[in-house]
C-alpha cells in the first residue's frame, strides 16, 4: 500500500501521492467515458490512493460539472476511505477558439454558498473534506472568504479548507480568521516560484498540494517534438513547454532527469515526484492520469528515498540550467 503523510498540522492523513482528476473530463482532450474512469478510480483506491482532487469547473460545454459528477458516482462506495477535495471561486470566460480559457474569479459569499451546495449534490456526499478557493478574488477580502469557510465548517458541510495560488499576505490574513489546512499551487521542477512560501507554510502548519507536478506531463519523458494535441480540447496544444522548440531548450533538464533515473533504477516521472516528496514532508503531489499503469508508476515514487545532499544537488542543477517557459510559471516565478 502507498505511504501516507499529513496535509497540514491539523489536516487529514492522505496518500503520499494523490490523484488529480481534472484530465478525465477537462483540458486534456475529450472527456473520457465515466465507466472507464470509474474503474480506474476503483483501481486507485485499491492501490492505496486516498486523496482525489476535482473542481466544480472541470467539465465540458455539454456537461460543465462533468468531473464532480464522475467522482460522485465513482467514489460513493468508498466514501469513508477517501478524502475528496473540490474547488470553488472561478468560471471560465467564453472563448470562440481552442486553447486555455481566461478565468473569471468570484468568491462572493453568496456565490460560495451556491457552489458548495452544487458540489455536495454532484459528489453525492454530505460533506467536502477539503474545500479550496480555486483562485483569489481581488474584489473579496480574504477575511470575508475565511469567514464563510468557518461558517461552512460549523454547519458540517466542509471539514477543512485551502487556497489555490494565493500569495503569502492573502494566506496569512485568511488563516488568522479560519485556519487554512493546505494550499494547492502549481509546483514542479520547472515551476518553483512558490518555494518562497515554504517558511510561511512551516510557520503556520499548512500543507502543499502540488498540482501539475510533472509540468503537465512534460517531465514524464513520454512526449517529444512530434507529439500532437487537439487544439480544441487539449490545453497542451498552446502550452509553451509543448511547443516544438521547447524540447531543444529542455534538453539539459531531460538529461538530468534521465541520469538520476538510471542511478536510482526508476523512471523520469518517479524522479520528478520523488524530488518534491523528499524536499518537504508536507508536500503531496497530485498528478493526473487516465491510465492504470501510470497510477502504479506514480505510486511507486513514494517509495524512493533521496538524501538531503542529493536534493540540494538537484536544486542547484535546476537553478543553474536554462529551460523553456512553462504554462503559468517558470522555475523561478
C-alpha positions as YAML, in Angstrom:
chain: A
units: angstrom
residues:
- id: 1
  name: UNK
  ca: [0.00, 0.00, 0.00]
- id: 2
  name: UNK
  ca: [1.02, 3.57, -0.51]
- id: 3
  name: UNK
  ca: [2.78, 5.59, 2.17]
- id: 4
  name: UNK
  ca: [0.83, 8.41, 3.79]
- id: 5
  name: UNK
  ca: [1.50, 11.89, 5.12]
- id: 6
  name: UNK
  ca: [-0.49, 14.58, 6.88]
- id: 7
  name: UNK
  ca: [-1.75, 17.58, 4.95]
- id: 8
  name: UNK
  ca: [-1.15, 20.47, 7.31]
- id: 9
  name: UNK
  ca: [-0.82, 20.44, 11.08]
- id: 10
  name: UNK
  ca: [-4.49, 19.73, 11.71]
- id: 11
  name: UNK
  ca: [-5.37, 18.24, 8.35]
- id: 12
  name: UNK
  ca: [-6.22, 14.73, 7.25]
- id: 13
  name: UNK
  ca: [-3.78, 11.90, 6.71]
- id: 14
  name: UNK
  ca: [-3.72, 11.16, 2.98]
- id: 15
  name: UNK
  ca: [-1.84, 9.03, 0.49]
- id: 16
  name: UNK
  ca: [1.61, 10.49, -0.18]
- id: 17
  name: UNK
  ca: [0.54, 10.97, -3.78]
- id: 18
  name: UNK
  ca: [-2.98, 11.99, -4.69]
- id: 19
  name: UNK
  ca: [-4.91, 11.70, -7.91]
- id: 20
  name: UNK
  ca: [-5.75, 14.86, -9.84]
- id: 21
  name: UNK
  ca: [-8.91, 14.01, -11.75]
- id: 22
  name: UNK
  ca: [-9.28, 17.08, -13.99]
- id: 23
  name: UNK
  ca: [-7.88, 15.42, -17.11]
- id: 24
  name: UNK
  ca: [-10.59, 12.78, -17.07]
- id: 25
  name: UNK
  ca: [-13.12, 15.46, -18.04]
- id: 26
  name: UNK
  ca: [-11.34, 18.67, -18.95]
- id: 27
  name: UNK
  ca: [-8.32, 20.28, -20.63]
- id: 28
  name: UNK
  ca: [-6.50, 17.14, -21.83]
- id: 29
  name: UNK
  ca: [-8.61, 16.15, -24.80]
- id: 30
  name: UNK
  ca: [-12.16, 14.85, -24.96]
- id: 31
  name: UNK
  ca: [-13.78, 13.75, -21.71]
- id: 32
  name: UNK
  ca: [-13.39, 10.04, -21.03]
- id: 33
  name: UNK
  ca: [-16.18, 7.54, -20.54]
- id: 34
  name: UNK
  ca: [-17.46, 7.57, -16.95]
- id: 35
  name: UNK
  ca: [-17.48, 3.79, -16.69]
- id: 36
  name: UNK
  ca: [-13.88, 3.54, -17.81]
- id: 37
  name: UNK
  ca: [-12.75, 6.28, -15.42]
- id: 38
  name: UNK
  ca: [-14.78, 4.84, -12.53]
- id: 39
  name: UNK
  ca: [-12.90, 1.57, -12.99]
- id: 40
  name: UNK
  ca: [-9.60, 3.45, -12.91]
- id: 41
  name: UNK
  ca: [-10.62, 5.29, -9.73]
- id: 42
  name: UNK
  ca: [-11.58, 1.98, -8.12]
- id: 43
  name: UNK
  ca: [-8.13, 0.62, -9.02]
- id: 44
  name: UNK
  ca: [-6.58, 3.73, -7.45]
- id: 45
  name: UNK
  ca: [-8.47, 3.14, -4.19]
- id: 46
  name: UNK
  ca: [-7.35, -0.48, -4.15]
- id: 47
  name: UNK
  ca: [-3.73, 0.65, -4.59]
- id: 48
  name: UNK
  ca: [-3.96, 2.96, -1.61]
- id: 49
  name: UNK
  ca: [-4.78, 6.32, -3.15]
- id: 50
  name: UNK
  ca: [-6.95, 8.21, -0.70]
- id: 51
  name: UNK
  ca: [-6.75, 11.82, -1.98]
- id: 52
  name: UNK
  ca: [-8.88, 12.72, -5.01]
- id: 53
  name: UNK
  ca: [-8.96, 16.24, -6.41]
- id: 54
  name: UNK
  ca: [-11.63, 17.85, -8.58]
- id: 55
  name: UNK
  ca: [-13.37, 21.21, -9.06]
- id: 56
  name: UNK
  ca: [-16.81, 22.46, -9.98]
- id: 57
  name: UNK
  ca: [-15.49, 23.84, -13.31]
- id: 58
  name: UNK
  ca: [-13.82, 20.68, -14.60]
- id: 59
  name: UNK
  ca: [-16.18, 19.79, -17.39]
- id: 60
  name: UNK
  ca: [-17.20, 20.23, -21.00]
- id: 61
  name: UNK
  ca: [-19.56, 22.61, -22.80]
- id: 62
  name: UNK
  ca: [-22.22, 19.89, -22.71]
- id: 63
  name: UNK
  ca: [-21.53, 18.86, -19.10]
- id: 64
  name: UNK
  ca: [-19.93, 21.80, -17.25]
- id: 65
  name: UNK
  ca: [-19.56, 19.89, -13.96]
- id: 66
  name: UNK
  ca: [-18.65, 16.54, -15.50]
- id: 67
  name: UNK
  ca: [-15.74, 15.74, -13.20]
- id: 68
  name: UNK
  ca: [-17.62, 16.20, -9.94]
- id: 69
  name: UNK
  ca: [-20.45, 14.07, -11.32]
- id: 70
  name: UNK
  ca: [-17.94, 11.37, -12.26]
- id: 71
  name: UNK
  ca: [-16.30, 11.37, -8.83]
- id: 72
  name: UNK
  ca: [-19.65, 11.38, -7.06]
- id: 73
  name: UNK
  ca: [-20.56, 8.12, -8.77]
- id: 74
  name: UNK
  ca: [-17.11, 6.54, -8.70]
- id: 75
  name: UNK
  ca: [-16.29, 7.23, -5.04]
- id: 76
  name: UNK
  ca: [-19.70, 6.71, -3.45]
- id: 77
  name: UNK
  ca: [-18.89, 3.14, -2.45]
- id: 78
  name: UNK
  ca: [-15.56, 4.22, -0.94]
- id: 79
  name: UNK
  ca: [-16.65, 7.47, 0.73]
- id: 80
  name: UNK
  ca: [-15.44, 6.51, 4.20]
- id: 81
  name: UNK
  ca: [-11.99, 5.63, 2.88]
- id: 82
  name: UNK
  ca: [-11.17, 8.68, 0.78]
- id: 83
  name: UNK
  ca: [-10.51, 12.41, 1.07]
- id: 84
  name: UNK
  ca: [-12.24, 14.47, -1.61]
- id: 85
  name: UNK
  ca: [-11.10, 17.97, -2.45]
- id: 86
  name: UNK
  ca: [-13.07, 20.24, -4.73]
- id: 87
  name: UNK
  ca: [-12.82, 23.90, -5.61]
- id: 88
  name: UNK
  ca: [-15.00, 26.99, -5.96]
- id: 89
  name: UNK
  ca: [-14.47, 30.58, -6.99]
- id: 90
  name: UNK
  ca: [-13.92, 30.73, -10.74]
- id: 91
  name: UNK
  ca: [-15.73, 30.31, -14.01]
- id: 92
  name: UNK
  ca: [-14.28, 30.20, -17.50]
- id: 93
  name: UNK
  ca: [-14.83, 33.13, -19.84]
- id: 94
  name: UNK
  ca: [-16.41, 32.11, -23.18]
- id: 95
  name: UNK
  ca: [-13.90, 31.53, -25.95]
- id: 96
  name: UNK
  ca: [-14.59, 31.02, -29.64]
- id: 97
  name: UNK
  ca: [-11.43, 29.08, -30.38]
- id: 98
  name: UNK
  ca: [-9.48, 26.30, -28.71]
- id: 99
  name: UNK
  ca: [-6.81, 26.67, -26.07]
- id: 100
  name: UNK
  ca: [-6.88, 27.80, -22.49]
- id: 101
  name: UNK
  ca: [-9.78, 29.93, -21.29]
- id: 102
  name: UNK
  ca: [-9.47, 33.15, -19.27]
- id: 103
  name: UNK
  ca: [-10.55, 32.76, -15.64]
- id: 104
  name: UNK
  ca: [-13.30, 34.85, -14.07]
- id: 105
  name: UNK
  ca: [-12.95, 34.85, -10.25]
- id: 106
  name: UNK
  ca: [-15.98, 35.17, -7.97]
- id: 107
  name: UNK
  ca: [-15.60, 34.39, -4.28]
- id: 108
  name: UNK
  ca: [-18.54, 36.45, -3.10]
- id: 109
  name: UNK
  ca: [-20.23, 34.82, -0.10]
- id: 110
  name: UNK
  ca: [-23.46, 34.17, -1.98]
- id: 111
  name: UNK
  ca: [-21.64, 32.51, -4.87]
- id: 112
  name: UNK
  ca: [-19.64, 30.31, -2.48]
- id: 113
  name: UNK
  ca: [-22.90, 29.16, -0.88]
- id: 114
  name: UNK
  ca: [-24.32, 28.24, -4.28]
- id: 115
  name: UNK
  ca: [-21.13, 26.41, -5.19]
- id: 116
  name: UNK
  ca: [-20.89, 24.28, -2.07]
- id: 117
  name: UNK
  ca: [-24.49, 23.10, -2.39]
- id: 118
  name: UNK
  ca: [-23.95, 22.17, -6.02]
- id: 119
  name: UNK
  ca: [-20.72, 20.32, -5.26]
- id: 120
  name: UNK
  ca: [-22.27, 18.39, -2.37]
- id: 121
  name: UNK
  ca: [-25.11, 17.29, -4.61]
- id: 122
  name: UNK
  ca: [-22.92, 16.24, -7.53]
- id: 123
  name: UNK
  ca: [-20.38, 14.49, -5.30]
- id: 124
  name: UNK
  ca: [-23.22, 12.60, -3.57]
- id: 125
  name: UNK
  ca: [-21.88, 13.38, -0.11]
- id: 126
  name: UNK
  ca: [-22.92, 15.32, 2.97]
- id: 127
  name: UNK
  ca: [-19.51, 16.95, 3.42]
- id: 128
  name: UNK
  ca: [-16.44, 18.01, 1.47]
- id: 129
  name: UNK
  ca: [-13.17, 17.02, 3.10]
- id: 130
  name: UNK
  ca: [-11.13, 19.96, 1.79]
- id: 131
  name: UNK
  ca: [-12.81, 22.91, 0.07]
- id: 132
  name: UNK
  ca: [-10.39, 25.03, -1.95]
- id: 133
  name: UNK
  ca: [-10.68, 28.56, -3.23]
- id: 134
  name: UNK
  ca: [-9.70, 27.96, -6.85]
- id: 135
  name: UNK
  ca: [-8.20, 31.42, -7.36]
- id: 136
  name: UNK
  ca: [-8.25, 34.52, -5.19]
- id: 137
  name: UNK
  ca: [-10.74, 37.28, -5.99]
- id: 138
  name: UNK
  ca: [-9.37, 40.81, -5.66]
- id: 139
  name: UNK
  ca: [-12.91, 42.08, -5.09]
- id: 140
  name: UNK
  ca: [-13.37, 39.99, -1.92]
- id: 141
  name: UNK
  ca: [-11.10, 40.31, 1.11]
- id: 142
  name: UNK
  ca: [-9.50, 37.09, 2.36]
- id: 143
  name: UNK
  ca: [-11.12, 37.62, 5.76]
- id: 144
  name: UNK
  ca: [-14.57, 37.56, 4.16]
- id: 145
  name: UNK
  ca: [-13.81, 34.29, 2.35]
- id: 146
  name: UNK
  ca: [-12.38, 32.74, 5.52]
- id: 147
  name: UNK
  ca: [-15.48, 33.77, 7.46]
- id: 148
  name: UNK
  ca: [-17.69, 31.85, 5.02]
- id: 149
  name: UNK
  ca: [-15.39, 28.83, 5.35]
- id: 150
  name: UNK
  ca: [-15.70, 28.97, 9.13]
- id: 151
  name: UNK
  ca: [-19.49, 29.03, 8.81]
- id: 152
  name: UNK
  ca: [-19.46, 26.04, 6.46]
- id: 153
  name: UNK
  ca: [-17.30, 24.13, 8.94]
- id: 154
  name: UNK
  ca: [-19.70, 24.86, 11.78]
- id: 155
  name: UNK
  ca: [-22.53, 23.58, 9.59]
- id: 156
  name: UNK
  ca: [-20.58, 20.39, 8.85]
- id: 157
  name: UNK
  ca: [-20.59, 20.96, 5.09]
- id: 158
  name: UNK
  ca: [-16.80, 21.14, 4.87]
- id: 159
  name: UNK
  ca: [-14.11, 19.74, 7.18]
- id: 160
  name: UNK
  ca: [-11.08, 21.75, 6.04]
- id: 161
  name: UNK
  ca: [-10.33, 24.49, 3.56]
- id: 162
  name: UNK
  ca: [-7.48, 25.72, 1.45]
- id: 163
  name: UNK
  ca: [-6.37, 28.27, -1.11]
- id: 164
  name: UNK
  ca: [-5.03, 27.73, -4.63]
- id: 165
  name: UNK
  ca: [-2.40, 30.16, -5.94]
- id: 166
  name: UNK
  ca: [-2.71, 32.70, -3.13]
- id: 167
  name: UNK
  ca: [0.22, 34.87, -2.09]
- id: 168
  name: UNK
  ca: [1.72, 34.99, 1.39]
- id: 169
  name: UNK
  ca: [-0.21, 38.03, 2.62]
- id: 170
  name: UNK
  ca: [-3.53, 36.54, 1.47]
- id: 171
  name: UNK
  ca: [-2.80, 33.19, 3.12]
- id: 172
  name: UNK
  ca: [-1.75, 34.78, 6.41]
- id: 173
  name: UNK
  ca: [-4.81, 37.04, 6.58]
- id: 174
  name: UNK
  ca: [-7.19, 34.22, 5.75]
- id: 175
  name: UNK
  ca: [-5.54, 31.83, 8.19]
- id: 176
  name: UNK
  ca: [-5.97, 34.35, 11.04]
- id: 177
  name: UNK
  ca: [-9.77, 34.10, 10.63]
- id: 178
  name: UNK
  ca: [-10.17, 30.39, 9.85]
- id: 179
  name: UNK
  ca: [-7.10, 28.11, 9.86]
- id: 180
  name: UNK
  ca: [-6.01, 27.07, 6.38]
- id: 181
  name: UNK
  ca: [-5.19, 23.36, 6.10]
- id: 182
  name: UNK
  ca: [-3.46, 23.38, 2.73]
- id: 183
  name: UNK
  ca: [-2.63, 25.44, -0.28]
- id: 184
  name: UNK
  ca: [-2.81, 23.98, -3.76]
- id: 185
  name: UNK
  ca: [-0.23, 25.52, -6.07]
- id: 186
  name: UNK
  ca: [1.47, 24.74, -9.34]
- id: 187
  name: UNK
  ca: [4.81, 23.22, -8.39]
- id: 188
  name: UNK
  ca: [7.34, 21.23, -10.37]
- id: 189
  name: UNK
  ca: [10.99, 21.23, -11.35]
- id: 190
  name: UNK
  ca: [10.04, 23.81, -13.97]
- id: 191
  name: UNK
  ca: [7.80, 25.95, -11.74]
- id: 192
  name: UNK
  ca: [9.44, 26.63, -8.38]
- id: 193
  name: UNK
  ca: [8.35, 30.19, -7.59]
- id: 194
  name: UNK
  ca: [6.12, 29.08, -4.74]
- id: 195
  name: UNK
  ca: [9.11, 27.78, -2.77]
- id: 196
  name: UNK
  ca: [9.19, 31.30, -1.33]
- id: 197
  name: UNK
  ca: [6.05, 30.32, 0.63]
- id: 198
  name: UNK
  ca: [7.71, 27.37, 2.38]
- id: 199
  name: UNK
  ca: [8.76, 29.33, 5.52]
- id: 200
  name: UNK
  ca: [5.19, 30.62, 5.90]
- id: 201
  name: UNK
  ca: [3.70, 27.15, 5.47]
- id: 202
  name: UNK
  ca: [6.05, 25.79, 8.11]
- id: 203
  name: UNK
  ca: [5.29, 28.66, 10.49]
- id: 204
  name: UNK
  ca: [1.52, 28.19, 10.19]
- id: 205
  name: UNK
  ca: [1.44, 24.40, 9.78]
- id: 206
  name: UNK
  ca: [-0.07, 24.42, 6.30]
- id: 207
  name: UNK
  ca: [0.35, 21.67, 3.71]
- id: 208
  name: UNK
  ca: [1.00, 21.95, -0.02]
- id: 209
  name: UNK
  ca: [-0.92, 20.00, -2.64]
- id: 210
  name: UNK
  ca: [1.30, 20.31, -5.71]
- id: 211
  name: UNK
  ca: [-0.67, 20.37, -8.94]
- id: 212
  name: UNK
  ca: [0.99, 19.88, -12.34]
- id: 213
  name: UNK
  ca: [3.98, 18.24, -10.57]
- id: 214
  name: UNK
  ca: [5.13, 16.88, -13.93]
- id: 215
  name: UNK
  ca: [4.74, 20.23, -15.74]
- id: 216
  name: UNK
  ca: [1.51, 18.99, -17.33]
- id: 217
  name: UNK
  ca: [3.20, 15.71, -18.20]
- id: 218
  name: UNK
  ca: [6.35, 17.00, -19.88]
- id: 219
  name: UNK
  ca: [8.66, 15.69, -17.15]
- id: 220
  name: UNK
  ca: [7.40, 12.14, -17.67]
- id: 221
  name: UNK
  ca: [9.58, 11.82, -20.75]
- id: 222
  name: UNK
  ca: [6.66, 10.41, -22.73]
- id: 223
  name: UNK
  ca: [6.42, 13.34, -25.15]
- id: 224
  name: UNK
  ca: [8.59, 14.73, -27.94]
- id: 225
  name: UNK
  ca: [8.57, 17.42, -30.59]
- id: 226
  name: UNK
  ca: [6.46, 15.02, -32.67]
- id: 227
  name: UNK
  ca: [3.64, 14.88, -30.10]
- id: 228
  name: UNK
  ca: [0.39, 16.44, -31.28]
- id: 229
  name: UNK
  ca: [-2.60, 17.72, -29.31]
- id: 230
  name: UNK
  ca: [-6.11, 18.70, -30.36]
- id: 231
  name: UNK
  ca: [-6.20, 22.49, -30.15]
- id: 232
  name: UNK
  ca: [-9.94, 22.50, -29.49]
- id: 233
  name: UNK
  ca: [-9.95, 20.31, -26.39]
- id: 234
  name: UNK
  ca: [-6.35, 19.92, -25.20]
- id: 235
  name: UNK
  ca: [-4.67, 22.84, -23.45]
- id: 236
  name: UNK
  ca: [-1.23, 21.34, -24.12]
- id: 237
  name: UNK
  ca: [-1.51, 22.47, -27.73]
- id: 238
  name: UNK
  ca: [-0.93, 26.04, -26.57]
- id: 239
  name: UNK
  ca: [1.35, 25.42, -23.59]
- id: 240
  name: UNK
  ca: [4.89, 26.75, -24.09]
- id: 241
  name: UNK
  ca: [6.61, 23.63, -22.77]
- id: 242
  name: UNK
  ca: [5.00, 21.52, -25.52]
- id: 243
  name: UNK
  ca: [5.99, 23.72, -28.45]
- id: 244
  name: UNK
  ca: [8.48, 22.06, -30.81]
- id: 245
  name: UNK
  ca: [11.44, 24.26, -29.86]
- id: 246
  name: UNK
  ca: [10.90, 23.62, -26.14]
- id: 247
  name: UNK
  ca: [12.31, 20.12, -26.40]
- id: 248
  name: UNK
  ca: [15.62, 21.56, -27.55]
- id: 249
  name: UNK
  ca: [15.52, 24.18, -24.78]
- id: 250
  name: UNK
  ca: [14.83, 21.48, -22.18]
- id: 251
  name: UNK
  ca: [17.48, 19.02, -23.31]
- id: 252
  name: UNK
  ca: [19.65, 19.69, -20.26]
- id: 253
  name: UNK
  ca: [16.66, 19.12, -17.96]
- id: 254
  name: UNK
  ca: [15.79, 15.83, -19.64]
- id: 255
  name: UNK
  ca: [19.43, 14.73, -19.38]
- id: 256
  name: UNK
  ca: [19.40, 15.45, -15.63]
- id: 257
  name: UNK
  ca: [16.17, 13.51, -15.12]
- id: 258
  name: UNK
  ca: [17.44, 10.56, -17.15]
- id: 259
  name: UNK
  ca: [20.74, 10.46, -15.27]
- id: 260
  name: UNK
  ca: [19.02, 10.39, -11.86]
- id: 261
  name: UNK
  ca: [16.51, 7.84, -13.13]
- id: 262
  name: UNK
  ca: [19.27, 5.49, -14.20]
- id: 263
  name: UNK
  ca: [21.12, 5.93, -10.89]
- id: 264
  name: UNK
  ca: [18.01, 5.01, -8.87]
- id: 265
  name: UNK
  ca: [16.65, 2.48, -11.40]
- id: 266
  name: UNK
  ca: [13.38, 4.40, -11.67]
- id: 267
  name: UNK
  ca: [11.56, 6.43, -14.32]
- id: 268
  name: UNK
  ca: [11.81, 10.15, -15.06]
- id: 269
  name: UNK
  ca: [8.29, 10.56, -13.68]
- id: 270
  name: UNK
  ca: [9.34, 8.99, -10.41]
- id: 271
  name: UNK
  ca: [12.39, 11.26, -10.21]
- id: 272
  name: UNK
  ca: [10.25, 14.39, -10.56]
- id: 273
  name: UNK
  ca: [7.76, 13.22, -7.92]
- id: 274
  name: UNK
  ca: [10.31, 11.80, -5.50]
- id: 275
  name: UNK
  ca: [12.32, 15.04, -5.63]
- id: 276
  name: UNK
  ca: [9.44, 17.05, -4.19]
- id: 277
  name: UNK
  ca: [8.37, 14.33, -1.74]
- id: 278
  name: UNK
  ca: [11.89, 14.32, -0.34]
- id: 279
  name: UNK
  ca: [12.10, 18.12, -0.21]
- id: 280
  name: UNK
  ca: [9.37, 18.65, 2.39]
- id: 281
  name: UNK
  ca: [7.21, 16.25, 4.43]
- id: 282
  name: UNK
  ca: [4.09, 18.37, 3.93]
- id: 283
  name: UNK
  ca: [4.11, 18.29, 0.10]
- id: 284
  name: UNK
  ca: [1.58, 15.97, -1.55]
- id: 285
  name: UNK
  ca: [1.77, 15.93, -5.37]
- id: 286
  name: UNK
  ca: [-1.47, 15.26, -7.24]
- id: 287
  name: UNK
  ca: [-0.51, 14.14, -10.76]
- id: 288
  name: UNK
  ca: [-3.37, 13.27, -13.06]
- id: 289
  name: UNK
  ca: [-3.69, 10.24, -15.28]
- id: 290
  name: UNK
  ca: [-6.21, 8.20, -17.23]
- id: 291
  name: UNK
  ca: [-4.10, 5.04, -17.29]
- id: 292
  name: UNK
  ca: [-3.73, 2.36, -14.61]
- id: 293
  name: UNK
  ca: [-0.07, 1.84, -15.50]
- id: 294
  name: UNK
  ca: [0.62, 5.49, -14.65]
- id: 295
  name: UNK
  ca: [-1.18, 5.10, -11.33]
- id: 296
  name: UNK
  ca: [1.28, 2.35, -10.43]
- id: 297
  name: UNK
  ca: [4.25, 4.34, -11.70]
- id: 298
  name: UNK
  ca: [3.27, 7.45, -9.74]
- id: 299
  name: UNK
  ca: [2.53, 5.45, -6.59]
- id: 300
  name: UNK
  ca: [6.00, 3.88, -6.61]
- id: 301
  name: UNK
  ca: [7.61, 7.32, -6.40]
- id: 302
  name: UNK
  ca: [6.53, 7.48, -2.76]
- id: 303
  name: UNK
  ca: [9.00, 4.67, -2.01]
- id: 304
  name: UNK
  ca: [12.01, 6.48, -3.50]
- id: 305
  name: UNK
  ca: [14.42, 7.89, -0.91]
- id: 306
  name: UNK
  ca: [16.79, 10.73, -1.75]
- id: 307
  name: UNK
  ca: [19.35, 12.10, 0.68]
- id: 308
  name: UNK
  ca: [19.23, 15.75, 1.68]
- id: 309
  name: UNK
  ca: [22.52, 16.22, -0.17]
- id: 310
  name: UNK
  ca: [21.05, 14.73, -3.32]
- id: 311
  name: UNK
  ca: [18.01, 17.02, -3.17]
- id: 312
  name: UNK
  ca: [20.28, 20.05, -2.74]
- id: 313
  name: UNK
  ca: [22.38, 18.89, -5.69]
- id: 314
  name: UNK
  ca: [19.27, 18.62, -7.86]
- id: 315
  name: UNK
  ca: [18.10, 22.06, -6.71]
- id: 316
  name: UNK
  ca: [21.45, 23.56, -7.62]
- id: 317
  name: UNK
  ca: [21.38, 21.94, -11.03]
- id: 318
  name: UNK
  ca: [17.87, 23.24, -11.69]
- id: 319
  name: UNK
  ca: [18.88, 26.72, -10.53]
- id: 320
  name: UNK
  ca: [21.73, 26.86, -13.00]
- id: 321
  name: UNK
  ca: [20.22, 25.48, -16.16]
- id: 322
  name: UNK
  ca: [18.17, 27.11, -18.86]
- id: 323
  name: UNK
  ca: [14.82, 25.66, -19.79]
- id: 324
  name: UNK
  ca: [11.74, 26.64, -21.74]
- id: 325
  name: UNK
  ca: [8.85, 28.62, -20.35]
- id: 326
  name: UNK
  ca: [6.16, 26.51, -18.69]
- id: 327
  name: UNK
  ca: [2.45, 27.14, -18.61]
- id: 328
  name: UNK
  ca: [1.61, 29.76, -15.95]
- id: 329
  name: UNK
  ca: [5.03, 29.70, -14.39]
- id: 330
  name: UNK
  ca: [8.72, 29.06, -14.64]
- id: 331
  name: UNK
  ca: [11.38, 27.64, -12.36]
- id: 332
  name: UNK
  ca: [11.67, 30.97, -10.57]
- id: 333
  name: UNK
  ca: [8.24, 32.57, -10.98]
...
